XYZ file of C-alpha atoms in Angstrom:
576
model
C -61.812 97.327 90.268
C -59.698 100.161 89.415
C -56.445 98.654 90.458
C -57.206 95.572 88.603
C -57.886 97.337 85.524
C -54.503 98.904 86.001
C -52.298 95.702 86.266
C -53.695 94.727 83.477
C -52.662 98.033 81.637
C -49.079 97.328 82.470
C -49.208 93.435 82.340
C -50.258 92.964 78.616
C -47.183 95.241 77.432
C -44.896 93.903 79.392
C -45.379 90.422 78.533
C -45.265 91.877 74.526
C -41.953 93.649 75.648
C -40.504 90.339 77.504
C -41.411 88.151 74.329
C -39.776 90.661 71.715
C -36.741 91.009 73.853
C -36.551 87.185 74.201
C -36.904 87.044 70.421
C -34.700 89.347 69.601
C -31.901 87.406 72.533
C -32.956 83.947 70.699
C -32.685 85.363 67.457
C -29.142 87.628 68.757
C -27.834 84.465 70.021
C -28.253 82.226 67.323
C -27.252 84.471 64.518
C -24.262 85.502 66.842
C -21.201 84.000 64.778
C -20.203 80.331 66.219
C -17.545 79.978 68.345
C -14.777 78.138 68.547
C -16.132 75.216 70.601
C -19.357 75.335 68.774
C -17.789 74.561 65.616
C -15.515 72.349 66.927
C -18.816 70.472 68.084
C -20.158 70.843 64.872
C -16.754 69.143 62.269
C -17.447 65.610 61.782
C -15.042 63.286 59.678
C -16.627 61.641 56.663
C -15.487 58.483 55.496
C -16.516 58.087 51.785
C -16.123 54.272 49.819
C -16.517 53.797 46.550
C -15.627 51.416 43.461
C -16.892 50.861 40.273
C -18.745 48.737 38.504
C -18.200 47.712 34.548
C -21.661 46.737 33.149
C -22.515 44.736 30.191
C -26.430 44.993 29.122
C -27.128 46.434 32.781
C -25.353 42.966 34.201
C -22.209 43.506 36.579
C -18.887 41.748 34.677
C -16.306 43.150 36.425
C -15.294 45.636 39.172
C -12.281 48.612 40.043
C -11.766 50.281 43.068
C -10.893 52.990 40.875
C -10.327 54.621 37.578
C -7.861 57.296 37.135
C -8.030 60.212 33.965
C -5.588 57.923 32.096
C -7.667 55.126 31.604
C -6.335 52.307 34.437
C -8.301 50.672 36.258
C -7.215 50.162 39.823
C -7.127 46.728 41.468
C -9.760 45.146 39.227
C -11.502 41.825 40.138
C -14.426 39.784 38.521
C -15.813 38.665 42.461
C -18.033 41.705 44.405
C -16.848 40.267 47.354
C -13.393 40.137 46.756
C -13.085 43.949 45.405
C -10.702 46.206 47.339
C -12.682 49.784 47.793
C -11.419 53.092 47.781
C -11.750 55.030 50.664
C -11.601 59.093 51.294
C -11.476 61.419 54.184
C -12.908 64.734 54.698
C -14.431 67.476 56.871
C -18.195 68.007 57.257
C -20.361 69.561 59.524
C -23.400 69.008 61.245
C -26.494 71.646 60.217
C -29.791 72.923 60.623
C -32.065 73.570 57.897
C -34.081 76.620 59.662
C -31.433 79.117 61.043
C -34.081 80.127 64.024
C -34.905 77.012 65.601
C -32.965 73.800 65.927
C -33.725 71.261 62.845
C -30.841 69.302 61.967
C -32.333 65.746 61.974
C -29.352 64.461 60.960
C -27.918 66.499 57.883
C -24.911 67.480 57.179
C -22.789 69.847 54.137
C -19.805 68.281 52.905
C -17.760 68.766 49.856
C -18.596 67.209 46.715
C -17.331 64.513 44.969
C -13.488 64.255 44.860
C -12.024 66.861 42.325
C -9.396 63.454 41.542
C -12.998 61.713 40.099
C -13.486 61.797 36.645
C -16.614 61.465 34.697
C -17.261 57.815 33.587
C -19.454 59.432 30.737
C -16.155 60.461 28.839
C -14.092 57.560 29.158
C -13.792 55.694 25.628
C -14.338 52.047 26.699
C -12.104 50.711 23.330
C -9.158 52.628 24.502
C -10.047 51.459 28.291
C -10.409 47.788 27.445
C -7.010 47.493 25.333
C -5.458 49.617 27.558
C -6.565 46.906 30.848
C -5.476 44.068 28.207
C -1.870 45.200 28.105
C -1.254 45.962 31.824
C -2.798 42.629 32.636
C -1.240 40.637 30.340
C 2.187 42.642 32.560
C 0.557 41.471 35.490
C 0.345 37.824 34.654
C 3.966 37.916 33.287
C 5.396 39.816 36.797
C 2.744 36.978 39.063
C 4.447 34.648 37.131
C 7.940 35.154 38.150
C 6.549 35.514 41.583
C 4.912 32.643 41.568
C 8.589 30.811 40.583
C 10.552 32.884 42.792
C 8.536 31.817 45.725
C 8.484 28.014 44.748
C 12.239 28.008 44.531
C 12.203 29.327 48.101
C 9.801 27.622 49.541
C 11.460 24.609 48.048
C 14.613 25.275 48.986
C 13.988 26.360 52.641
C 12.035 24.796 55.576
C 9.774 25.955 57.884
C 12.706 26.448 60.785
C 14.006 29.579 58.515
C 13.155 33.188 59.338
C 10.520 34.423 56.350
C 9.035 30.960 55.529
C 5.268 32.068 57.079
C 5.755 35.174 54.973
C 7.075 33.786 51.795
C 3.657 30.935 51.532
C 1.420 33.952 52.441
C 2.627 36.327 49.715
C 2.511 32.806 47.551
C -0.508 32.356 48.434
C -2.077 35.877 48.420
C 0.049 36.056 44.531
C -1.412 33.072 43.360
C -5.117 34.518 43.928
C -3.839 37.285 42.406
C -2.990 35.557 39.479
C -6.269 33.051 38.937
C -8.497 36.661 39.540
C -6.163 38.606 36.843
C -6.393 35.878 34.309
C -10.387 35.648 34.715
C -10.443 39.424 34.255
C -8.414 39.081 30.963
C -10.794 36.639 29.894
C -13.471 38.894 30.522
C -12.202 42.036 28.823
C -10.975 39.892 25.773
C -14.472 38.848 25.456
C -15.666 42.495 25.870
C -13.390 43.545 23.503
C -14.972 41.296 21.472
C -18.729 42.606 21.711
C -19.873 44.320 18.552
C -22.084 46.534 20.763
C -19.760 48.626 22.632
C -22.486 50.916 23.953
C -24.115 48.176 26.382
C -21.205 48.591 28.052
C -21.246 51.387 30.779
C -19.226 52.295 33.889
C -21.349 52.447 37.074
C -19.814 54.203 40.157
C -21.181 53.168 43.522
C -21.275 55.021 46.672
C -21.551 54.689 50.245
C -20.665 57.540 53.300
C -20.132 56.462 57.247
C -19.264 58.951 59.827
C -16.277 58.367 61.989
C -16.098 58.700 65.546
C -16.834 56.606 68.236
C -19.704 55.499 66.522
C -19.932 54.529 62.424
C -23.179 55.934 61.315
C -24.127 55.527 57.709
C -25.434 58.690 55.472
C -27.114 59.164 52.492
C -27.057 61.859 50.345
C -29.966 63.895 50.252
C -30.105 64.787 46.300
C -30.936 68.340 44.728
C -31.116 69.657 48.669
C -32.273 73.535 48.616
C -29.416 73.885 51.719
C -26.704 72.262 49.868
C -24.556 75.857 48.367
C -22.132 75.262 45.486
C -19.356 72.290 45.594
C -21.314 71.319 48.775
C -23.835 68.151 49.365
C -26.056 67.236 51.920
C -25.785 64.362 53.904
C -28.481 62.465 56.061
C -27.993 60.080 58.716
C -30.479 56.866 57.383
C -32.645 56.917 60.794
C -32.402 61.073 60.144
C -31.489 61.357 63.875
C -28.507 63.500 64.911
C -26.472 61.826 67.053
C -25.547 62.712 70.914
C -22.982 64.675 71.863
C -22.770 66.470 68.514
C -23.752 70.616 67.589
C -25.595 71.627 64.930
C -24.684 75.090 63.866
C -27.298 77.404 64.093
C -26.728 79.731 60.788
C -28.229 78.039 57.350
C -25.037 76.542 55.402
C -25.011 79.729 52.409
C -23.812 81.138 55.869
C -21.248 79.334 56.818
C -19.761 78.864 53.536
C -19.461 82.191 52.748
C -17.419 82.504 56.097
C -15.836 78.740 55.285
C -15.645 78.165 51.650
C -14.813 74.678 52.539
C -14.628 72.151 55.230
C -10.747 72.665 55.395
C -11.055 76.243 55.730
C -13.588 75.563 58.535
C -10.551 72.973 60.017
C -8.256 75.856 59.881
C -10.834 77.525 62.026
C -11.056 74.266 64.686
C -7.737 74.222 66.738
C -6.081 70.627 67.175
C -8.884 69.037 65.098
C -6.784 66.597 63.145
C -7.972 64.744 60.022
C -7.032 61.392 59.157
C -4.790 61.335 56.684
C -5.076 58.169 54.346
C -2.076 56.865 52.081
C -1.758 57.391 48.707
C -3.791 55.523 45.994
C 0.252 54.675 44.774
C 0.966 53.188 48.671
C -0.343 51.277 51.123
C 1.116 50.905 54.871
C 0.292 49.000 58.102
C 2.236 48.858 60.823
C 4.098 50.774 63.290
C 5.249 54.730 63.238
C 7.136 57.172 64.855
C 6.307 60.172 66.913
C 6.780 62.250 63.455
C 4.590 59.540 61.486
C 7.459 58.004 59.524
C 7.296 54.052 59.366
C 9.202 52.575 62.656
C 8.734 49.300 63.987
C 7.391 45.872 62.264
C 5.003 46.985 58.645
C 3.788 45.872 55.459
C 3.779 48.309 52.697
C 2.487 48.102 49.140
C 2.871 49.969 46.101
C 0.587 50.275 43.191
C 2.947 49.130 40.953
C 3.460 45.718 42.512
C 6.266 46.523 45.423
C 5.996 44.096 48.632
C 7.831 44.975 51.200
C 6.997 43.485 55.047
C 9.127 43.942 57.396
C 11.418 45.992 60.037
C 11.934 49.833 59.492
C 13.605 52.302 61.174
C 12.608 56.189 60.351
C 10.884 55.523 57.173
C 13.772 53.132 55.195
C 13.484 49.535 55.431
C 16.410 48.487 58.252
C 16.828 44.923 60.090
C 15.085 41.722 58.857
C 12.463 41.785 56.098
C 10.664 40.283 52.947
C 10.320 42.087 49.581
C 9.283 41.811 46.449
C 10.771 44.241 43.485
C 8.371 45.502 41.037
C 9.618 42.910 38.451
C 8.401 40.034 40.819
C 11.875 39.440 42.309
C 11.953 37.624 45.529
C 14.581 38.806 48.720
C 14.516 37.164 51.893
C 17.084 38.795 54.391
C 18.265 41.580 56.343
C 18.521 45.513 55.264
C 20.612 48.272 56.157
C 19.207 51.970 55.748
C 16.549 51.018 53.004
C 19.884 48.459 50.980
C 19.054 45.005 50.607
C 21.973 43.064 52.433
C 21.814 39.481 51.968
C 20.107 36.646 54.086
C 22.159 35.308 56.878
C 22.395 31.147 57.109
C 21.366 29.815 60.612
C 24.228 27.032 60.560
C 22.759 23.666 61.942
C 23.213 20.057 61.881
C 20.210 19.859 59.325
C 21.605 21.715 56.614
C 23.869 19.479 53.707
C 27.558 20.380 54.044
C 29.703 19.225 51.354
C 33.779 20.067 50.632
C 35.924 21.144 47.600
C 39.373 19.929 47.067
C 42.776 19.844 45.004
C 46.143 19.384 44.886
C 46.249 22.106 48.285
C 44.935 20.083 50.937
C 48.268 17.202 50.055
C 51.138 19.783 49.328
C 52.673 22.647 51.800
C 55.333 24.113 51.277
C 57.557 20.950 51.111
C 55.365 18.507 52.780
C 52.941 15.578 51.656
C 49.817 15.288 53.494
C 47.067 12.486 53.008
C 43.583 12.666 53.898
C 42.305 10.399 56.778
C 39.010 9.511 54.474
C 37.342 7.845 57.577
C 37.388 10.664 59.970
C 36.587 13.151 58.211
C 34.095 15.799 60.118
C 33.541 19.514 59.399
C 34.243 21.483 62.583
C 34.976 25.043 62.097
C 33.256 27.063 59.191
C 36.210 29.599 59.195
C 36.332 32.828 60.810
C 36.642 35.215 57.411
C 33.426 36.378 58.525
C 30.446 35.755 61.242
C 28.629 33.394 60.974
C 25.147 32.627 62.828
C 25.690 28.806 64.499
C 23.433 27.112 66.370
C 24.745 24.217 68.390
C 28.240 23.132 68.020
C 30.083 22.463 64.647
C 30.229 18.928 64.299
C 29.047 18.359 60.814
C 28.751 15.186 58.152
C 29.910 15.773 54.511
C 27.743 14.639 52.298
C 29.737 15.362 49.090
C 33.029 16.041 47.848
C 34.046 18.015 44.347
C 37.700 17.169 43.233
C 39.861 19.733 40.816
C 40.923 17.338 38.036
C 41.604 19.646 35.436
C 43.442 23.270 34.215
C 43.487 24.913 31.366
C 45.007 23.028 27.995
C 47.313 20.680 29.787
C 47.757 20.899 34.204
C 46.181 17.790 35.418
C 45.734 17.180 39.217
C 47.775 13.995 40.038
C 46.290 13.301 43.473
C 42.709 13.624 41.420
C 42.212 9.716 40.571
C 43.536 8.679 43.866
C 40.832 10.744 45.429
C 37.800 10.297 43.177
C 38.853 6.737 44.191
C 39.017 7.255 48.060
C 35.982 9.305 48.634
C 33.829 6.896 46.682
C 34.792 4.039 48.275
C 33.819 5.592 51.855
C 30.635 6.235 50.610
C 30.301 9.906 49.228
C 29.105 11.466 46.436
C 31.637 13.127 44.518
C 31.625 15.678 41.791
C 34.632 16.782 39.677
C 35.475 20.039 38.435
C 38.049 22.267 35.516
C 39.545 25.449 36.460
C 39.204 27.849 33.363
C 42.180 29.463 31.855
C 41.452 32.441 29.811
C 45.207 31.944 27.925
C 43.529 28.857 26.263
C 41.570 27.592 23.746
C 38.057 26.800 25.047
C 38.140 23.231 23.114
C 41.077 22.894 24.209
C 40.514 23.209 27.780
C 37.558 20.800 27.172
C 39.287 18.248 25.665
C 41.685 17.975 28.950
C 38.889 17.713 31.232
C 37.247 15.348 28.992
C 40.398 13.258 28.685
C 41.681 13.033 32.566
C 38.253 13.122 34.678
C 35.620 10.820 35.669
C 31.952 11.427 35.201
C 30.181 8.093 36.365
C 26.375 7.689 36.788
C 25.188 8.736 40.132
C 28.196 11.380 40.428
C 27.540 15.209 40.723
C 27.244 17.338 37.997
C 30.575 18.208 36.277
C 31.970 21.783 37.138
C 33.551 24.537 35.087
C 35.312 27.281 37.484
C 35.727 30.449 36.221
C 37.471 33.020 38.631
C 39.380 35.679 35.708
C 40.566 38.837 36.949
C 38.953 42.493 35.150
C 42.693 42.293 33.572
C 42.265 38.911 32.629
C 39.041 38.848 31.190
C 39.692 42.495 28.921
C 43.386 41.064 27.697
C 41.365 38.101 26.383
C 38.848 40.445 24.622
C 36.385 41.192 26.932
C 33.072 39.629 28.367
C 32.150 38.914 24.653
C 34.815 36.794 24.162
C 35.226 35.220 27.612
C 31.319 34.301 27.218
C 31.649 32.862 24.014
C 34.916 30.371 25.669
C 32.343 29.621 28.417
C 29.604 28.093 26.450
C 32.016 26.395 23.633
C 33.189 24.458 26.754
C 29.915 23.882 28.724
C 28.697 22.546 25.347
C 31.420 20.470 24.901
C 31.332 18.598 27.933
C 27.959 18.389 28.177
C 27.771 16.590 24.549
C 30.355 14.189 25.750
C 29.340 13.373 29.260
C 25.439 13.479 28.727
C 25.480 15.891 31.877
C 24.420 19.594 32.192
C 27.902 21.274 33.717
C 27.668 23.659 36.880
C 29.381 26.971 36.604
C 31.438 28.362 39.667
C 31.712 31.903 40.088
C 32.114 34.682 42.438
C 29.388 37.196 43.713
C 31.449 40.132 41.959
C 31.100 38.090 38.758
C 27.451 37.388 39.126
C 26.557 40.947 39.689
C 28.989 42.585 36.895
C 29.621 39.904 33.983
C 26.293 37.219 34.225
C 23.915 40.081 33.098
C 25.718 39.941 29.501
C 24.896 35.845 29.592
C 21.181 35.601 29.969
C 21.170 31.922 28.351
C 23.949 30.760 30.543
C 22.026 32.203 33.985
C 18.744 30.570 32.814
C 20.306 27.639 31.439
C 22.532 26.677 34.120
C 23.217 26.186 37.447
C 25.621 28.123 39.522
C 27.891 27.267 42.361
C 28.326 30.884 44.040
C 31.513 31.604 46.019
C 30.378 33.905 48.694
C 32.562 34.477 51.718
C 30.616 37.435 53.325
C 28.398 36.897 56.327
C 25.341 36.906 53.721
C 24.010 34.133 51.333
C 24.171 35.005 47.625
C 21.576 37.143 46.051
C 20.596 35.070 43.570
C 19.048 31.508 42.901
C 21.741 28.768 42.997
C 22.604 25.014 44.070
C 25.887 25.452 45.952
C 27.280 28.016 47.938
C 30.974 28.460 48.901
C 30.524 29.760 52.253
C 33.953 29.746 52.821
C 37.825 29.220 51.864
C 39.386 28.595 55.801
C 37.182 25.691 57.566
C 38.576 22.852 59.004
C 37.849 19.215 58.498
C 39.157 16.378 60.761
C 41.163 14.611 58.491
C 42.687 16.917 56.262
C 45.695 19.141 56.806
C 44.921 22.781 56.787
C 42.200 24.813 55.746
C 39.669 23.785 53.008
C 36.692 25.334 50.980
C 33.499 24.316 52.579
C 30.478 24.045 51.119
C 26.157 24.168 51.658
C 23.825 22.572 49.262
C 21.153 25.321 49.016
C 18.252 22.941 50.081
C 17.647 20.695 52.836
C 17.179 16.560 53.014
C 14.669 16.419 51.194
C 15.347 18.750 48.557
C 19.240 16.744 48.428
C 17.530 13.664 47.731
C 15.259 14.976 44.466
C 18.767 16.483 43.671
C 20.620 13.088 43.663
C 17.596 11.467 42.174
C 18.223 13.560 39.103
C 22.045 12.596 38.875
């Protein structure tokens, strides 16, 4: 009895002693600060989506992924479904809500709302509304000239060229563009409208999903006692915490204090990257480097209204690719170290080779030469530059254009003889007037008029202008040598019932056409191009080159491609 009663003397203590040491361990250990694989455990990314929704009367009319401070609305759309959200990164971490005992059940602190957010209380919905008005009514315009740019390519290529796919996608994807801008319009004209402007309110809407191996969707727990300052709480919606994670043990005042925010508690978590999104200004996909610069095969796409997909090479757009400029312009082709260079021909049998001719391919030197009009074949397409040819050069002309006319008075004698002979084989022929800047334009007209030949069924006639910088400032300058241009193209046109074709150089296009708006939207152009590269700019004929060959014909001639294929040639001759 008495050695009982003494075990049970020292029992009862000790088990008081082993429980307050335990407690004090448990409670040592999990107020001990976390380390670094603990909070590494404990970082979760946080993907937050959002848009916005513009109410009338409590009733949904339109939708934004964003709004910005200045009033614009970001990629607006009247369809729920069709709304492009905006999406945010950021740190978080995993907590529990009793800094003894493990609790989490799911909740985690996170930052608050993006600083960039603004509050949809303050925005003045007039100044909002006209504001949307203007920049759509820009939209429309720029969709617009998208819209034509890519029917004149897809009309004038087939599906055999390089871009075609692309070009009908971005058609496609531009036209939805434009039927879902011009309902939005409608609806903010009709807002604008209202008498009422306070049933109209801006609603933002919310979701959260964790990223990882797993999505997991969160709520957010509101007015939380845990949540500290600039922080919110988070909740998974089945308020489980998921495997593999750590909860850290101290309550979140805590941990803030240590980690005023979740990037400071990043700074703290070695090789814990963050996904970095693009801009709200730009959008990429595709392929990168080992530094993260675009490299490979990507589409990117600017706020403002910039296409580009394509080939890049260390961030600059380099090799083949498809872009669209903010204005809506359209360019098909290769680039070199972010420069637009051109598009580059594959040269085939299917494409519609024609030839240009004077007074050159009869007279050398001292010799006479005639044209063999029944052989004639194109079979070299010069070698000024290289040239991308698939199969051998064997090709049919399909139309001729013969110089007739210079200046006030040179006339082309072997002209009428020609005209004759070509037409009587069969093709279609086309005549053109060199332009002299040493004469009158009515002048110049009234020769052409008077020695060439504009029948029904023949091209369109041509007016070639080729003046030197010299030239063109002796005469007065691009003022003057415009003003010669369009007395003549009016002139001929009055008198032949035919819209002329004007012939110039790339050179001239880029430097002088600019100052001639209503002649480059008025009229077509024949460009004389003898790079490896097509013309940048929309045209029916392109003078590829000054040194083919043509069985049949002495020396080297100008050779020609109608920028179209069959069918496209045979709505053009149609039209004649």
């Amino acid at each position: 009895m008495e050695i009982r009663y003494i075990e049970k003397r020292f029992t009862t203590p000790l088990i008081i002693i082993v429980a307050v040491l335990s407690t004090i361990i448990w409670t040592t250990y999990r107020l001990w600060p976390d380390n670094e694989e603990e909070l590494k455990a404990s970082v979760v990314t946080i993907e937050r989506t959002f848009y916005y929704e513009i109410t009338q009367n409590g009733k949904p009319v339109l939708y934004t992924a964003a709004i910005s401070a200045d009033t614009l609305m970001e990629r607006m759309s009247w369809n729920k479904d069709s709304i492009t959200k905006s999406h945010r990164l950021t740190k978080g971490y995993w907590m529990n809500s009793m800094w003894i005992f493990p609790s989490c059940n799911g909740k985690l602190v996170t930052l608050k709302t993006d600083t960039s957010d603004i509050n949809t209380r303050h925005i003045n919905i007039d100044r909002l509304i006209a504001h949307e008005i203007d920049t759509l009514n820009h939209i429309i315009k720029v969709a617009k000239h998208k819209q034509s740019n890519c029917r004149y390519y897809l009309r004038v290529h087939g599906v055999q060229d390089e871009g075609y796919d692309i070009v009908a996608k971005f058609a496609t994807e531009n036209h939805a563009r434009l039927d879902s801008s011009i309902r939005c319009l409608n609806i903010l004209s009709e807002l604008q409208k209202a008498e009422n402007k306070s049933n109209i309110k801006i609603r933002k809407i919310e979701t959260y999903t964790t990223r990882g191996n797993k999505h997991t969707k969160l709520k957010q727990v509101e007015n939380h006692k845990d949540a500290p300052r600039n922080y919110m709480v988070l909740q998974t919606i089945n308020k489980r915490t998921p495997d593999d994670v750590y909860a850290l043990s101290k309550r979140p005042e805590f941990i803030t204090n240590r980690y005023p925010s979740p990037s400071a508690l990043e700074m703290a978590v070695k090789n814990n990257h963050i996904e970095k999104p693009d801009t709200a200004t730009m959008h990429y996909i595709g392929e990168r480097n080992k530094e993260g610069l675009y490299h490979g095969h990507g589409i990117l796409v600017n706020k403002n209204g910039e296409i580009y997909e394509g080939h890049w090479t260390e961030g600059e757009r380099d090799g083949w690719g498809v872009a669209f400029a903010e204005n809506g312009r359209l360019r098909v082709g290769e680039w070199k170290k972010d420069v637009f260079k051109g598009e580059r021909l594959t040269y085939t049998s299917d494409r519609i080779y024609g030839i240009d001719i004077s007074k050159h391919q009869h007279i050398k030197g001292k010799h006479k030469y005639n044209i063999d009009w029944g052989k004639l074949r194109i079979t070299s397409l010069g070698t000024i530059s290289r040239k991308k040819v698939k199969g051998s050069i064997d090709y049919p002309i399909s139309y001729i254009y013969i110089k007739s006319t210079e200046g006030k008075t040179v006339v082309n004698k072997f002209y009428k003889k020609d005209y004759k002979d070509a037409k009587a084989h069969g093709y279609r022929v086309g005549t053109y007037h060199f332009f002299s800047t040493t004469s009158s334009a009515t002048e110049q007209a009234h020769n052409f008029i008077k020695n060439s030949w504009v029948a029904k069924g023949d091209f369109p006639p041509v007016l070639d202008v080729e003046p030197l910088p010299s030239q063109i400032k002796k005469m007065g300058g691009p003022e003057v040598m415009w003003a010669r241009v369009r007395t003549w193209l009016k002139l001929v046109q009055h008198h032949t019932g035919r819209k002329p074709v004007l012939y110039i150089s790339q050179n001239f296009v880029n430097k002088y056409l600019p100052l001639a708006p209503d002649i480059r939207e008025n009229y077509q152009v024949w460009i004389a191009r003898y790079g490896e590269y097509k013309p940048d700019i929309q045209l029916v004929f392109w003078q590829l080159c000054p040194d083919g060959r043509v069985k049949g014909i002495h020396g080297e001639v100008d050779i020609n491609v109608f920028n179209g294929y069959k069918d496209e040639f045979e709505k053009f001759k149609k039209n004649l």
